[in-house]
Coordinates of C-alpha atoms in Angstrom, one line a residue:
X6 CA 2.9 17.4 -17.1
X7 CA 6.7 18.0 -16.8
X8 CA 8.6 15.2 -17.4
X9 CA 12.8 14.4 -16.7
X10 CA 14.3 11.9 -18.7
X11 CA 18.0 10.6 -18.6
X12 CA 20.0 7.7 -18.4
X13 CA 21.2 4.9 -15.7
X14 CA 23.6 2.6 -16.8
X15 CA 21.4 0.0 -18.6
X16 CA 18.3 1.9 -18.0
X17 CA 16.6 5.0 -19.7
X18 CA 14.7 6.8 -17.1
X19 CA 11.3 9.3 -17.2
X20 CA 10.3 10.7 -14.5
X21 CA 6.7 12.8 -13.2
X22 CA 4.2 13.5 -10.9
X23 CA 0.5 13.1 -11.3
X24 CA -2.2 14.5 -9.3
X25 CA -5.0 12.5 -7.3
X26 CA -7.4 13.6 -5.0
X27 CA -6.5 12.4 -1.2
X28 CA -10.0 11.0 -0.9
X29 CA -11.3 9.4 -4.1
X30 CA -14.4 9.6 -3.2
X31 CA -14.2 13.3 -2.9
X32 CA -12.3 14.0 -6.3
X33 CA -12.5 17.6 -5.7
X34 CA -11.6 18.2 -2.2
X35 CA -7.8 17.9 -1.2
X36 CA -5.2 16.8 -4.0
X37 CA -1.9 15.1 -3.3
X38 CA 0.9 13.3 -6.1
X39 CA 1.9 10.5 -6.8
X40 CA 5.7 10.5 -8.3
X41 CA 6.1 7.8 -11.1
X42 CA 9.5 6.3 -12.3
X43 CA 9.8 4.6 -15.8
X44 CA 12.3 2.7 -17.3
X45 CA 13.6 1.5 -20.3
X46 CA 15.9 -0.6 -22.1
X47 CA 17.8 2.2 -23.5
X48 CA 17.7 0.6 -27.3
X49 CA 14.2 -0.5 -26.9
X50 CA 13.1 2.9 -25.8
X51 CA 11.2 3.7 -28.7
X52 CA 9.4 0.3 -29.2
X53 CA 6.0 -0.2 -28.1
X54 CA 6.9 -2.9 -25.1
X55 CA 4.5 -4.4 -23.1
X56 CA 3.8 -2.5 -19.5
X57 CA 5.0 -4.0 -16.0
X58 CA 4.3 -1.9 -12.6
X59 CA 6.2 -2.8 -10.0
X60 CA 4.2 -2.7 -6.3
X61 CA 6.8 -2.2 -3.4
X62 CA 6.8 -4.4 -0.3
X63 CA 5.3 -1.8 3.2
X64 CA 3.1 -0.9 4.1
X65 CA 4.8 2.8 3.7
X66 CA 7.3 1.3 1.1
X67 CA 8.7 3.8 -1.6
X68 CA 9.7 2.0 -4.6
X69 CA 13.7 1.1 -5.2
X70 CA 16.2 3.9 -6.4
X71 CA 18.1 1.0 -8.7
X72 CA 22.2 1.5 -8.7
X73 CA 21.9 -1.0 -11.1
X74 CA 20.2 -3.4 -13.2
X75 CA 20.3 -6.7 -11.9
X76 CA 17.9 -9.3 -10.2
X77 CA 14.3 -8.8 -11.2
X78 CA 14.8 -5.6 -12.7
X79 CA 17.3 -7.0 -15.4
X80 CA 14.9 -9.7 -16.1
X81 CA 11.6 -7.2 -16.3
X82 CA 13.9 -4.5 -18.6
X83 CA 14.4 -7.4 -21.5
X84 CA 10.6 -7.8 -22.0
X85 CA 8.9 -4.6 -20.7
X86 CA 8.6 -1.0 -19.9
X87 CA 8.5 -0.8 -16.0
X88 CA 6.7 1.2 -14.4
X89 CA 7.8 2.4 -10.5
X90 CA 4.5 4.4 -9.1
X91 CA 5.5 5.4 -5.0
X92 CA 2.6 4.3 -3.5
X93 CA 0.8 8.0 -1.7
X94 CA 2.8 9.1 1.5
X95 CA 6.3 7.3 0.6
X96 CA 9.1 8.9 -1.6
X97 CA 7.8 11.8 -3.8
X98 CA 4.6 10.9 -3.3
X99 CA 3.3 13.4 -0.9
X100 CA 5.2 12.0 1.8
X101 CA 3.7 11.4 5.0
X102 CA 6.0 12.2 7.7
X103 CA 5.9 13.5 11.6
X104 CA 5.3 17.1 10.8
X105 CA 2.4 16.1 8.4
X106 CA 0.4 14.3 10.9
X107 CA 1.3 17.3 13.5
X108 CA -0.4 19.8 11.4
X109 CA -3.7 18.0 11.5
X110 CA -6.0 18.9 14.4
X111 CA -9.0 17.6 16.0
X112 CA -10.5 14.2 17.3
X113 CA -9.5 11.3 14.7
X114 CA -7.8 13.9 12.1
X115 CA -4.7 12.2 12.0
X116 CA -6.4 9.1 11.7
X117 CA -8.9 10.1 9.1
X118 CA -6.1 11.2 7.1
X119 CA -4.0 7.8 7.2
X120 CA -7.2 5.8 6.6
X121 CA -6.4 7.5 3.0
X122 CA -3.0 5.9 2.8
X123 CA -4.8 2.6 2.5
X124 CA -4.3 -0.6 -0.3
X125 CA -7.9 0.7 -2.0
X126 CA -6.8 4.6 -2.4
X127 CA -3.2 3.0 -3.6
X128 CA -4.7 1.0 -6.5
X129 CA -7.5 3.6 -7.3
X130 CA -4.0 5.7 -7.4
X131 CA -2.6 3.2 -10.0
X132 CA -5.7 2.5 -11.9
X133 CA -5.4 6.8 -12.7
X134 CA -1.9 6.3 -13.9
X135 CA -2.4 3.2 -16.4
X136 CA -5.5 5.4 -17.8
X137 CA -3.9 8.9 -18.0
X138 CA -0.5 8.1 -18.8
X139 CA -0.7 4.9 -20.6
X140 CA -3.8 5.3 -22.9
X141 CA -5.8 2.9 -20.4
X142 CA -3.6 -0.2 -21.5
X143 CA -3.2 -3.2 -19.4
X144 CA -0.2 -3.6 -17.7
X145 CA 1.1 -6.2 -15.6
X146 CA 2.0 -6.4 -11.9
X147 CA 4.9 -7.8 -9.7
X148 CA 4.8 -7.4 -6.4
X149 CA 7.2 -7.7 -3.2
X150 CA 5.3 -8.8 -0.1
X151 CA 2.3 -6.1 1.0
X152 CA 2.4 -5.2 -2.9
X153 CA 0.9 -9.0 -2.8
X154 CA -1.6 -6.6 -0.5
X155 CA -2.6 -4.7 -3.3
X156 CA -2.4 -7.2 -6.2
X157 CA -5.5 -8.7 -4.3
X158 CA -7.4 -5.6 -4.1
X159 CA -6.7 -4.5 -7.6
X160 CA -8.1 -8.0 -8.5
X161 CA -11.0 -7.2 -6.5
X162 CA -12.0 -3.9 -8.0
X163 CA -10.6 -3.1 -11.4
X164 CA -9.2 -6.5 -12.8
X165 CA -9.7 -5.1 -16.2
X166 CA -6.5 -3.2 -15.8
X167 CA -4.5 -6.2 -15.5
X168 CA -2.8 -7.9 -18.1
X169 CA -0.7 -10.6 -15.3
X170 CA 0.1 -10.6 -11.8
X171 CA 3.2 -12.0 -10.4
X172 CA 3.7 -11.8 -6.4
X173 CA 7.0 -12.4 -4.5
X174 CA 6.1 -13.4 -0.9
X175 CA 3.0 -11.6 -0.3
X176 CA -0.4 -13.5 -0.5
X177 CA -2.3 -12.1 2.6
X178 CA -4.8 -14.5 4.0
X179 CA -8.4 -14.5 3.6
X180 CA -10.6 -12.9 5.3
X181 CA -7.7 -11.0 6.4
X182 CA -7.0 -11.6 10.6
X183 CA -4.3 -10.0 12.6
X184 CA -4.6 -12.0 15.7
X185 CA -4.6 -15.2 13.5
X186 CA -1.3 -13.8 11.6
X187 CA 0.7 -12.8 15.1
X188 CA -0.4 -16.3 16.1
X189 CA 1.2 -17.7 13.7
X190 CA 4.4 -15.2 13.3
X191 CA 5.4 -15.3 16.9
X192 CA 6.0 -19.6 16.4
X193 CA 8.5 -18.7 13.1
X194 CA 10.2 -16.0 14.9
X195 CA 10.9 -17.9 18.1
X196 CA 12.5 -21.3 15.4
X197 CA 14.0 -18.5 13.6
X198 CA 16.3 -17.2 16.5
X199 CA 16.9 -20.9 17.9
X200 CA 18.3 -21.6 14.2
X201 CA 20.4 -18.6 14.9
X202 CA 22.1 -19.5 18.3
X203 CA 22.3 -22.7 16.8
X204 CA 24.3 -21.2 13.7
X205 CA 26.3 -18.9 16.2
X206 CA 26.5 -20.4 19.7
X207 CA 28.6 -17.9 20.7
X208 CA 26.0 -15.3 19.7
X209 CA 23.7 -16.7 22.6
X210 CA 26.1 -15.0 25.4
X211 CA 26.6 -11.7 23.0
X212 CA 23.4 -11.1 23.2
X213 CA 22.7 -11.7 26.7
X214 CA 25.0 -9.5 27.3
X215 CA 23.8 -6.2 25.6
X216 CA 20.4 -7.1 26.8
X217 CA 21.5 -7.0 30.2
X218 CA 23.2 -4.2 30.0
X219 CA 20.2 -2.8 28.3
X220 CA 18.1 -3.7 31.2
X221 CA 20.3 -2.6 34.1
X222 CA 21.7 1.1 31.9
X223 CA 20.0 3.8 30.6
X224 CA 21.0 3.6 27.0
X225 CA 20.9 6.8 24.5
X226 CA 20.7 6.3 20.7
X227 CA 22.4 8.8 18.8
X228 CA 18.8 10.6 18.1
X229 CA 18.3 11.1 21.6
X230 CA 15.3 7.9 21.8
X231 CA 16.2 5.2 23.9
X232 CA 17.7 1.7 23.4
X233 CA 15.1 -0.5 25.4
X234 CA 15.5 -4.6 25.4
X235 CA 12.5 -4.7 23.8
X236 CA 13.5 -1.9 20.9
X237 CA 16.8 -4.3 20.9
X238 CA 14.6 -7.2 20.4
X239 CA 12.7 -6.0 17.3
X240 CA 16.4 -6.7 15.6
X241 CA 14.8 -10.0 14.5
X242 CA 13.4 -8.7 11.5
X243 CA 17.1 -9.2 10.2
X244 CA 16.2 -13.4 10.8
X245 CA 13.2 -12.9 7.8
X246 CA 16.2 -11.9 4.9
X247 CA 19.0 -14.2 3.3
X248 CA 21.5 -12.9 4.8
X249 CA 19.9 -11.3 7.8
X250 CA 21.7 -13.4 10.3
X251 CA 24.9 -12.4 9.3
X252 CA 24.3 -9.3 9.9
X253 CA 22.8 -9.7 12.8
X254 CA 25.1 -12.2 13.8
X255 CA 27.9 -9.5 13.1
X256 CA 26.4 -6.3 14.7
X257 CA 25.7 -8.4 18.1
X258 CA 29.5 -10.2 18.0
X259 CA 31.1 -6.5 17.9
X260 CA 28.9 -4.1 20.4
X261 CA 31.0 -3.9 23.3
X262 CA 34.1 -1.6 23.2
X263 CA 37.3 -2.9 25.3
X264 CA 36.2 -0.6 27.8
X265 CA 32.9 -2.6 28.0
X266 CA 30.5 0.1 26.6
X267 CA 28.0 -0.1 23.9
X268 CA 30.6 1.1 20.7
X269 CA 28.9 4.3 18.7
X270 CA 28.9 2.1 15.8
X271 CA 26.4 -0.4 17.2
X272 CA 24.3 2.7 18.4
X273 CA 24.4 3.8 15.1
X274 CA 23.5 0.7 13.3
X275 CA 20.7 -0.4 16.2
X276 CA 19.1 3.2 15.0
X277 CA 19.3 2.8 11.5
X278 CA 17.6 -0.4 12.1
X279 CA 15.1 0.7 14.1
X280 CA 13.9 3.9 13.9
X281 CA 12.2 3.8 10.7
X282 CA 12.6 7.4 10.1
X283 CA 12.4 7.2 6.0
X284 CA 9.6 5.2 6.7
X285 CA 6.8 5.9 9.3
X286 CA 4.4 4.3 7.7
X287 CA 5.8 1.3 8.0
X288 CA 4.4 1.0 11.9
X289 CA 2.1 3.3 11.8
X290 CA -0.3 0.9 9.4
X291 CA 1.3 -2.4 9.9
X292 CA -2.1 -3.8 11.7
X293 CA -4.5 -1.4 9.2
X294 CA -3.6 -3.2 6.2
X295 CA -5.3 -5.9 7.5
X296 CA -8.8 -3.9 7.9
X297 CA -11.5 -4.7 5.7
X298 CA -15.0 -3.8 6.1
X299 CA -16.6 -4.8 9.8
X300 CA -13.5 -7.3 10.8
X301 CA -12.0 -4.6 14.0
X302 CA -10.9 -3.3 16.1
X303 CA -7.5 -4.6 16.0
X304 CA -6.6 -3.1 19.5
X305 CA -2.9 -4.3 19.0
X306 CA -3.0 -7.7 18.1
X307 CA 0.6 -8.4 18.1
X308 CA 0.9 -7.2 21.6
X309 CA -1.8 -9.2 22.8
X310 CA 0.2 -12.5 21.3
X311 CA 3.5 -11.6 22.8
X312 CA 1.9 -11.3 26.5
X313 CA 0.3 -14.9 26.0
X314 CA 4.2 -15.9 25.0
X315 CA 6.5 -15.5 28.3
X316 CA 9.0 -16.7 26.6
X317 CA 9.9 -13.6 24.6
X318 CA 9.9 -11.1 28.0
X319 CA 12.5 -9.0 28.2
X320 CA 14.4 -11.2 31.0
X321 CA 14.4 -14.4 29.4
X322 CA 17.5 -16.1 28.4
X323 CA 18.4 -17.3 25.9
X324 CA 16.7 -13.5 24.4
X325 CA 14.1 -14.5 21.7
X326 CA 14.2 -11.5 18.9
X327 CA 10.6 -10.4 17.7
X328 CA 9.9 -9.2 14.2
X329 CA 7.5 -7.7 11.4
X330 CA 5.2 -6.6 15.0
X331 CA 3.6 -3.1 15.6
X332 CA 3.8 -2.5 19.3
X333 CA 2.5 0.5 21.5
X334 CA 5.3 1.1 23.3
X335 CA 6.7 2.1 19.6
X336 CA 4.9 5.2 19.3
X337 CA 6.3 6.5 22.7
X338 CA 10.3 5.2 22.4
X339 CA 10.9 5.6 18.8
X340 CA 11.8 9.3 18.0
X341 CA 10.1 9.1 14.8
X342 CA 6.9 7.5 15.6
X343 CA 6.0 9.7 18.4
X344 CA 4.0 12.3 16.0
X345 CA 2.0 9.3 15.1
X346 CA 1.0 8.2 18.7
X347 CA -2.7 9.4 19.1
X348 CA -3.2 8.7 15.3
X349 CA -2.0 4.8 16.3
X350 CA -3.9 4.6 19.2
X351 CA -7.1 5.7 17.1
X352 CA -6.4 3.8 14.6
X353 CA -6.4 0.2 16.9
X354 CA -9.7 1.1 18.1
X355 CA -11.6 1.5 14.4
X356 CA -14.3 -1.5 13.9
X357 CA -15.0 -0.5 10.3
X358 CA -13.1 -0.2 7.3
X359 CA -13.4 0.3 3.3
X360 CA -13.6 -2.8 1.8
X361 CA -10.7 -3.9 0.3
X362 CA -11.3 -8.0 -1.2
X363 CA -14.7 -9.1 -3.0
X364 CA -14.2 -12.9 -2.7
X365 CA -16.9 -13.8 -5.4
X366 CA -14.8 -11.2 -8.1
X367 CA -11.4 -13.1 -6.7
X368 CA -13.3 -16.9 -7.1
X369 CA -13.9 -16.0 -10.4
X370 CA -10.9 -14.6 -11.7
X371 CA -9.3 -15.1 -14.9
X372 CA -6.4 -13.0 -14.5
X373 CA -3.4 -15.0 -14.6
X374 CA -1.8 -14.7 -11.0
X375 CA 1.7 -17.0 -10.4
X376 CA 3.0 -16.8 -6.9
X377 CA 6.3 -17.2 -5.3
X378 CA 5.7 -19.1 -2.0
X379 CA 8.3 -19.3 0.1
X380 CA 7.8 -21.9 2.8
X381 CA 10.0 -20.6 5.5
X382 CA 9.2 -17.3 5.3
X383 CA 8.7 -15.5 8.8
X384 CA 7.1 -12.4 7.3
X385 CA 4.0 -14.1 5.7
X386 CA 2.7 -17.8 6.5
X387 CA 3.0 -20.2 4.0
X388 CA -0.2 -21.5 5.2
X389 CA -2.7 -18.6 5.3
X390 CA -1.0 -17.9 1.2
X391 CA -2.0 -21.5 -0.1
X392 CA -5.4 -21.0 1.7
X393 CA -6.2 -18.0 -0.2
X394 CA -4.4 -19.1 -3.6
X395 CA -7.1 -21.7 -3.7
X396 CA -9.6 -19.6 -3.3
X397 CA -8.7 -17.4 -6.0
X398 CA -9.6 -18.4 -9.6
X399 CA -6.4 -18.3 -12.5
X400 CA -3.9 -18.7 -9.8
X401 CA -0.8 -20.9 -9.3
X402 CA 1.9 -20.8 -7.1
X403 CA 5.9 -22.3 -6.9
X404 CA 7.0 -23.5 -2.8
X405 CA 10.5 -23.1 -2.3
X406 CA 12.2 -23.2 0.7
X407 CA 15.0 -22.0 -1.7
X408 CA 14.9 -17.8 -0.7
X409 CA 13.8 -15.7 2.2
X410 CA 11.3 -12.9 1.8
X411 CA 13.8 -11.3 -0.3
X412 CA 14.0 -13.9 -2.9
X413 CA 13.0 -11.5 -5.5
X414 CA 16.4 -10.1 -5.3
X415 CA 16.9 -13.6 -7.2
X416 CA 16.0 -12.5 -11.3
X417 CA 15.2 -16.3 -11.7
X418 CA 12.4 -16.3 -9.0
X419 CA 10.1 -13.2 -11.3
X420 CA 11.5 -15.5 -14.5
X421 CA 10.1 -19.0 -13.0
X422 CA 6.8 -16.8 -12.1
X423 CA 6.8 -15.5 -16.0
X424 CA 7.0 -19.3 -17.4
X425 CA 4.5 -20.1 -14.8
X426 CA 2.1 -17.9 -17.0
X427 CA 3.2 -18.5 -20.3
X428 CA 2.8 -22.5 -19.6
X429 CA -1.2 -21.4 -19.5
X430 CA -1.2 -19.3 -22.1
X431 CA 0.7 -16.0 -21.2
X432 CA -0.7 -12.5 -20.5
X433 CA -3.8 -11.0 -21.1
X434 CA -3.0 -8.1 -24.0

């Protein structure tokens, strides 16, 4: 195993690949790797500290590329060694991209393939890593949103890996149900933009406007793909972060040019923001993380919600954003996502997937598990987290209606989570 090692400010940093089989239960068949980051308080690099993997928020998520250490990461770095594992398909961990899913032919290849990309492959992923590369030690878990994903399902198979888990906005409920999630979302994103034009009333006519002359002008993104109402609308997911509507609030304030046209710079930032290019996973699985055994087809549950909503069409006014929502038309507008069209489309019509929760092994777990609620959150409903965190043995959660989904920017939120476990006796070692 080749392995680079040097230094961030504040941080000493190893750095290799291991390899996995695509399909773990065909361990000899196809291989892939999975890239892993470590590091270290550089004067604590030779102690023996305790281990904390960090599992990134997705689906399709590559783990941060820290400038610096701060928030959570300053926090994690006086304690433990952290471990960043890319979850399979994202950063250097055979990423899956347009070209990847082109190359595969044949009814429901592309499919089959993604199906590998799932939370169960991800944590079988892990579970190699703490084993190989750590002399099988427990190590302890904090995770940003879907990581809260896997955190379930590494407590479902192979809780003897896990020393703690700590989970920042990411408790999926249980049994897991798109249509019962989008029912949900659509409400928080519809009082999310009315706090908006509330906060910026002169937003209200600013976005009108581009919508307008979205719907009356063919509109080019600098990629070529084009700037629909609806690809305008999916700008909401800004509304879910602390200081989303700021920025949305900005980028909408300054799209017109004097000469009233769209400005390159709003094209270029409405691209950025939607295209999700470095990440086409993202989309692709959005409504497959939710599959667990017998529980689909899914057969686009969050466009199903919006048509029972009129309220968010395309000609309404005031314009009601949408958010965290995988839609069809997707696949066909964004330049990114059309490699992943047919694979989508398969994908909303499977009925069976690979189990992902045992709820008898989650009743009777004794793995401490603190949670970060946060009450407002328009990502992940409050309600469906407290639902399953009582279901789920060793568990406690903190409600604040302090942070966004982001909180764990916040080092104190991953520090109230630590005393959380340490008030019932700390980790497991």
């Amino acid at each position: 195993m080749d392995v680079i090692e040097y230094a961030l400010p504040g941080a000493r940093v190893r750095e290799f690949t291991v390899p996995v089989p695509l399909d773990w239960e065909d361990p000899t068949g196809r291989g892939i790797e999975v890239f892993v980051r470590e590091l270290v308080d550089p004067e604590r690099r030779r102690d023996d500290l305790p281990l904390l993997t960090y599992l990134q928020g997705g689906p399709g998520g590559a783990n941060p590329r820290p400038t610096a250490v701060d928030g959570w990461l300053a926090e994690a770095l006086t304690e433990y060694r952290v471990v960043m594992v890319d979850q399979r398909g994202t950063g250097r961990s055979s990423p899956v991209d347009g070209d990847t899913v082109s190359a595969l032919t044949g009814p429901g290849a592309a499919a089959g393939y993604l199906l590998r990309f799932r939370a169960d492959s991800i944590v079988r992923d892990l579970e190699h890593v703490r084993r190989t590369c750590y002399d099988g030690r427990r190590w302890a878990t904090l995770a940003q949103s879907y990581g809260g994903w896997l955190t379930l399902t590494y407590l479902s198979t192979a809780p003897e890996g896990l020393a703690a888990c700590y989970v920042c906005g990411g408790i999926p409920g249980l049994p897991p149900d798109p249509a019962e999630v989008y029912r949900r979302t659509f409400g928080r994103v519809e009082s999310k933009t009315r706090q908006f034009y509330e906060r910026f009333p002169q937003d209200v006519a600013a976005v009108a406007r581009i919508a307008d002359h979205l719907a009356e002008t063919a509109v080019t993104l600098p990629d070529g793909s084009p700037l629909s109402v609806r690809r305008f609308q999916t700008l909401g997911q800004e509304l879910g972060f602390g200081q989303g509507a700021q920025r949305l609030h900005w980028l909408v304030s300054e799209a017109f040019s004097a000469a009233g046209r769209l400005t390159g710079a709003f094209l270029e930032a409405a691209l950025v923001k939607t295209s999700t290019a470095g990440n086409p996973l993202f989309w692709t699985l959005q409504e497959s993380i939710y599959g667990d055994g017998g529980n689909g087809p899914f057969r686009w549950a969050a466009q199903r919600e919006r048509d029972r909503r009129p309220r968010f069409a395309e000609d309404q006014r005031p314009l009601l954003f949408t958010s965290e929502m995988a839609f069809p038309w997707m696949f066909r507008e964004v330049r990114a996502l059309r490699p992943f069209a047919r694979a989508a489309e398969e994908l909303a019509e499977v009925s069976e997937w690979s189990a992902l929760y045992d709820p008898a092994r989650l009743a009777a777990n004794e793995v401490p598990l603190a949670a970060a609620v946060y009450a407002d959150d328009v990502f992940v409903d409050a309600g469906l987290q407290w639902d399953t965190l009582a279901a789920v043995g060793s568990s406690r959660h903190w409600t604040t209606n302090e942070h966004e989904h982001d909180g764990i920017r916040d080092g104190t939120v991953f520090r109230r989570l630590r005393n959380m476990v340490r008030d019932v006796g700390g980790e497991h070692r």
